[in-house]
Every structure is written in structure tokens, then in C-alpha cells.
Short mmCIF file of C-alpha atoms in Angstrom, two decimals:
data_model
loop_
_atom_site.label_atom_id
_atom_site.label_comp_id
_atom_site.label_asym_id
_atom_site.label_seq_id
_atom_site.Cartn_x
_atom_site.Cartn_y
_atom_site.Cartn_z
CA MET A 5 -29.41 48.36 -193.31
CA ARG A 6 -28.18 49.22 -196.91
CA ASN A 7 -28.26 45.64 -199.58
CA VAL A 8 -25.65 43.54 -200.60
CA ILE A 9 -25.77 42.53 -203.99
CA TYR A 10 -24.45 40.13 -205.90
CA ALA A 11 -24.15 40.09 -209.62
CA ILE A 12 -22.06 38.09 -212.12
CA ASN A 13 -22.52 36.94 -216.00
CA LEU A 14 -22.15 33.45 -216.33
CA THR A 15 -22.78 30.62 -219.08
CA LEU A 16 -25.19 28.33 -219.55
CA ASP A 17 -22.99 25.55 -218.10
CA GLY A 18 -22.23 28.48 -215.19
CA CYS A 19 -19.45 29.76 -216.21
CA CYS A 20 -17.96 32.74 -214.49
CA ASP A 21 -14.60 32.64 -216.38
CA HIS A 22 -13.72 36.43 -217.44
CA THR A 23 -12.00 35.09 -220.20
CA LYS A 24 -14.18 32.82 -221.40
CA PHE A 25 -16.53 35.43 -222.87
CA ARG A 26 -17.03 39.44 -223.40
CA PRO A 27 -20.67 40.97 -222.22
CA ASP A 28 -22.59 42.80 -225.03
CA GLU A 29 -23.10 46.73 -225.33
CA GLU A 30 -26.83 46.25 -223.46
CA THR A 31 -25.56 44.06 -220.74
CA PHE A 32 -22.47 46.76 -219.95
CA GLU A 33 -24.96 49.68 -220.01
CA TYR A 34 -27.34 46.88 -217.40
CA PHE A 35 -24.21 46.38 -215.01
CA THR A 36 -23.52 50.48 -215.56
CA HIS A 37 -26.90 51.24 -214.33
CA LEU A 38 -26.39 48.55 -211.65
CA LEU A 39 -23.29 50.36 -210.07
CA ARG A 40 -24.74 53.15 -209.97
CA ASP A 41 -27.02 51.87 -207.55
CA ALA A 42 -24.47 51.26 -205.23
CA ASP A 43 -21.63 53.57 -203.46
CA THR A 44 -19.68 50.46 -201.88
CA PHE A 45 -17.72 47.63 -204.27
CA PHE A 46 -17.00 44.89 -202.21
CA TYR A 47 -14.31 42.61 -202.97
CA GLY A 48 -11.93 39.65 -202.77
CA ARG A 49 -8.23 40.15 -203.72
CA LYS A 50 -8.56 38.30 -207.85
CA THR A 51 -11.09 40.53 -208.41
CA TYR A 52 -10.02 44.02 -207.64
CA GLN A 53 -6.60 43.03 -209.31
CA LEU A 54 -8.74 42.42 -212.12
CA MET A 55 -11.00 45.59 -211.54
CA VAL A 56 -8.33 47.97 -210.57
CA PRO A 57 -6.68 48.88 -212.05
CA TYR A 58 -8.42 48.18 -215.99
CA TRP A 59 -11.51 49.98 -214.97
CA PRO A 60 -9.82 53.02 -214.23
CA ASP A 61 -7.78 53.52 -217.13
CA VAL A 62 -10.42 52.03 -219.05
CA ALA A 63 -12.52 55.27 -218.15
CA LYS A 64 -10.14 57.91 -219.42
CA ASP A 65 -8.86 56.22 -222.55
CA PRO A 66 -10.89 58.22 -225.29
CA SER A 67 -10.52 55.29 -227.25
CA SER A 68 -12.32 52.60 -225.48
CA THR A 69 -16.02 52.11 -226.41
CA LYS A 70 -19.05 54.73 -224.95
CA ALA A 71 -20.04 51.77 -222.96
CA ASP A 72 -16.86 50.80 -221.39
CA ARG A 73 -15.65 54.04 -220.75
CA GLU A 74 -19.29 54.64 -218.89
CA PHE A 75 -19.07 51.47 -216.52
CA GLY A 76 -14.81 52.18 -216.31
CA GLN A 77 -15.89 56.23 -214.70
CA ALA A 78 -19.07 54.80 -212.65
CA PHE A 79 -16.99 51.72 -211.14
CA ASP A 80 -14.35 54.48 -210.94
CA SER A 81 -16.32 57.26 -208.28
CA LYS A 82 -17.07 54.42 -205.26
CA LYS A 83 -16.00 53.12 -202.61
CA ILE A 84 -13.79 49.90 -202.90
CA VAL A 85 -13.31 47.40 -199.77
CA VAL A 86 -11.11 44.27 -200.49
CA PHE A 87 -11.07 41.28 -198.51
CA SER A 88 -7.64 40.46 -198.02
CA ARG A 89 -5.22 38.67 -196.02
CA SER A 90 -2.64 38.66 -198.69
CA LEU A 91 -2.28 42.32 -200.62
CA ALA A 92 0.23 45.12 -199.67
CA SER A 93 -2.14 47.53 -200.64
CA VAL A 94 -4.35 49.25 -203.32
CA GLU A 95 -4.44 51.67 -205.57
CA GLY A 96 -6.83 54.55 -204.73
CA LYS A 97 -7.84 57.16 -202.53
CA ASN A 98 -11.57 55.87 -201.89
CA THR A 99 -10.03 52.32 -201.53
CA LYS A 100 -9.25 50.07 -198.41
CA ILE A 101 -8.09 46.82 -197.46
CA VAL A 102 -9.60 44.97 -194.77
CA ARG A 103 -8.66 41.66 -192.99
CA THR A 104 -10.64 41.23 -190.01
CA ASN A 105 -13.46 39.10 -189.79
CA LEU A 106 -15.28 38.67 -193.31
CA ARG A 107 -18.41 38.64 -191.83
CA ASP A 108 -18.22 40.87 -189.05
CA GLU A 109 -17.28 43.44 -191.77
CA ILE A 110 -20.16 43.26 -194.03
CA LEU A 111 -21.94 43.42 -190.94
CA LYS A 112 -20.24 46.55 -190.40
CA LEU A 113 -20.94 47.90 -193.62
CA LYS A 114 -24.45 46.64 -194.30
CA ARG A 115 -25.37 49.38 -190.31
CA GLU A 116 -23.54 52.18 -192.35
CA GLN A 117 -25.22 55.12 -193.76
CA GLY A 118 -25.81 54.77 -198.28
CA LYS A 119 -26.30 53.51 -201.45
CA ASN A 120 -26.12 49.49 -201.78
CA ILE A 121 -22.85 47.39 -201.21
CA LEU A 122 -22.17 45.38 -204.79
CA LEU A 123 -20.34 42.06 -204.44
CA GLY A 124 -18.36 41.11 -207.26
CA GLY A 125 -16.08 37.68 -208.14
CA VAL A 126 -16.07 34.16 -206.81
CA ASP A 127 -14.85 33.59 -203.85
CA VAL A 128 -15.83 36.54 -201.51
CA PRO A 129 -19.47 35.96 -202.53
CA SER A 130 -19.38 32.50 -201.64
CA GLN A 131 -18.45 32.28 -198.15
CA LEU A 132 -20.34 35.37 -198.36
CA MET A 133 -23.74 33.11 -199.40
CA GLU A 134 -22.41 30.14 -197.36
CA LEU A 135 -22.71 33.24 -194.21
CA GLY A 136 -26.55 34.29 -195.40
CA LEU A 137 -25.04 38.04 -195.53
CA ILE A 138 -26.79 38.49 -199.30
CA ASP A 139 -29.53 40.17 -199.87
CA GLU A 140 -30.02 40.20 -203.25
CA TYR A 141 -28.62 38.26 -205.92
CA ARG A 142 -28.27 39.66 -210.46
CA PHE A 143 -26.96 37.02 -212.37
CA VAL A 144 -27.02 37.99 -216.66
CA VAL A 145 -26.46 34.74 -218.34
CA ALA A 146 -25.30 34.87 -221.67
CA PRO A 147 -25.82 31.80 -224.14
CA ILE A 148 -22.77 30.43 -224.28
CA ILE A 149 -21.83 26.89 -223.66
CA ALA A 150 -18.00 28.21 -222.24
CA GLY A 151 -17.24 23.94 -221.33
CA GLU A 152 -14.56 24.54 -219.29
CA GLY A 153 -13.45 27.14 -216.83
CA ARG A 154 -14.25 28.05 -213.09
CA ARG A 155 -17.91 27.90 -211.80
CA LEU A 156 -20.21 30.20 -209.80
CA PHE A 157 -20.95 28.85 -206.35
CA GLU A 158 -18.35 25.75 -207.11
CA GLY A 159 -17.55 23.44 -203.33
CA ILE A 160 -19.48 25.80 -201.10
CA LYS A 161 -21.03 24.33 -198.14
CA LEU A 162 -24.60 25.72 -197.35
CA PRO A 163 -26.10 24.35 -193.80
CA GLU A 164 -29.38 23.85 -195.86
CA LYS A 165 -30.45 24.76 -199.19
CA ARG A 166 -31.90 28.61 -199.85
CA GLN A 167 -34.43 29.50 -201.55
CA LEU A 168 -34.16 32.45 -204.11
CA LYS A 169 -37.68 34.45 -205.49
CA LEU A 170 -37.50 35.37 -208.85
CA VAL A 171 -38.54 39.20 -209.06
CA GLU A 172 -37.43 40.09 -211.98
CA SER A 173 -36.03 39.12 -215.70
CA LYS A 174 -34.90 40.26 -218.44
CA THR A 175 -33.91 39.34 -222.21
CA VAL A 176 -31.29 41.88 -224.28
CA LYS A 177 -30.96 41.62 -227.85
CA SER A 178 -28.13 39.33 -227.64
CA GLY A 179 -30.11 36.74 -225.70
CA SER A 180 -28.63 37.26 -222.14
CA VAL A 181 -30.97 37.15 -220.15
CA ALA A 182 -30.73 39.44 -217.06
CA LEU A 183 -31.61 37.98 -213.13
CA ARG A 184 -32.53 38.84 -210.46
CA TYR A 185 -33.56 37.47 -207.30
CA LEU A 186 -34.39 38.27 -203.74
CA LYS A 187 -33.33 36.69 -200.51
CA GLN A 188 -35.99 34.46 -198.99
#
């Protein structure tokens, strides 16, 4: 069965608002490697609209930094599933909208042949966490206190606490720490 991996950048105070900080080049390399180990991205409408057309455009822009271009190219080569009831259409031949039951759709994807399924954003991953359907968590914590902005897992309602197992940690030159946790 394929793994569902939730990966996101956040600050020390749990802020995951992309407008509050910008990851350094080494963090981009970390996420680019993670993208290459997946073949499917699963997003909600907001995250999809944040990522597309931005990253496909960066992938083709020769004036982009090497790290940005590599991330964009890795991003642009994958299948994207967007869970949305309001989005009218999507860009790209490898992208589809799903309007059915979130739980059923992720379970169907897990049973298909392929590489990892990568989650981004906040809303859809929070719902999948409540359902116990995330296998692995990849958090890159930046040495920043944002003081404001969207917080990770804000407002989720778990039937019981989730114990995770730390299996890897790596500190990068900027002081960010990449953490990898598995569901127990």
C-alpha cells in the first residue's frame, strides 16, 4: 500500500502561512528530494491555487534560481488530485478534481500502484489526520517566530491523541530542522 505523507514548512510558533517566511535553498532541496519520491500530490482548492500555475511557470523560467527551478520541475512532473466542491476547473493533463468522499478517495489512491502520495496545505491534511489516514509527517521548522498567521492543525478534533515516532531529524545551515515522524 502507498504511503500518505504530509509535508509542510512552519515556524517555531506553528505558523504555516507561506507569506510569513521564505524557505532557504537547502530547504528547497530537501522538499525537491521529497517530491521526487512521490508520484501524486493531493491538495485542497486553496493549496492547489497557491501552487498552480506558480510552480509550473517557475519551472520554465530561466531567470528563476536553480533551487526554485528544480523544485518547479519536480512539481510539474507529478499527478495532482484536488479535493474541492467549489473549484470549476484545473490546469494540466495530470490534474483532476475529486468531489466525492475524502476518506474513500485517499483509500482508493493508497491501494493503487505507485510511489508516495504527498499532501500539502492545511485543511485537507487536517481532515485526513482526524481520520487517521496520514502515514508520515515531514515538518521543516524554521527558526522564526511569526507571531501571527495560520497555525498547523488549528481547530482539529481528534477522537484521541496521536502518538508519532520520530525516525529522522536534520538541521540545515539556516537553522531550520527537518523532522520526519511515522504514525504508530
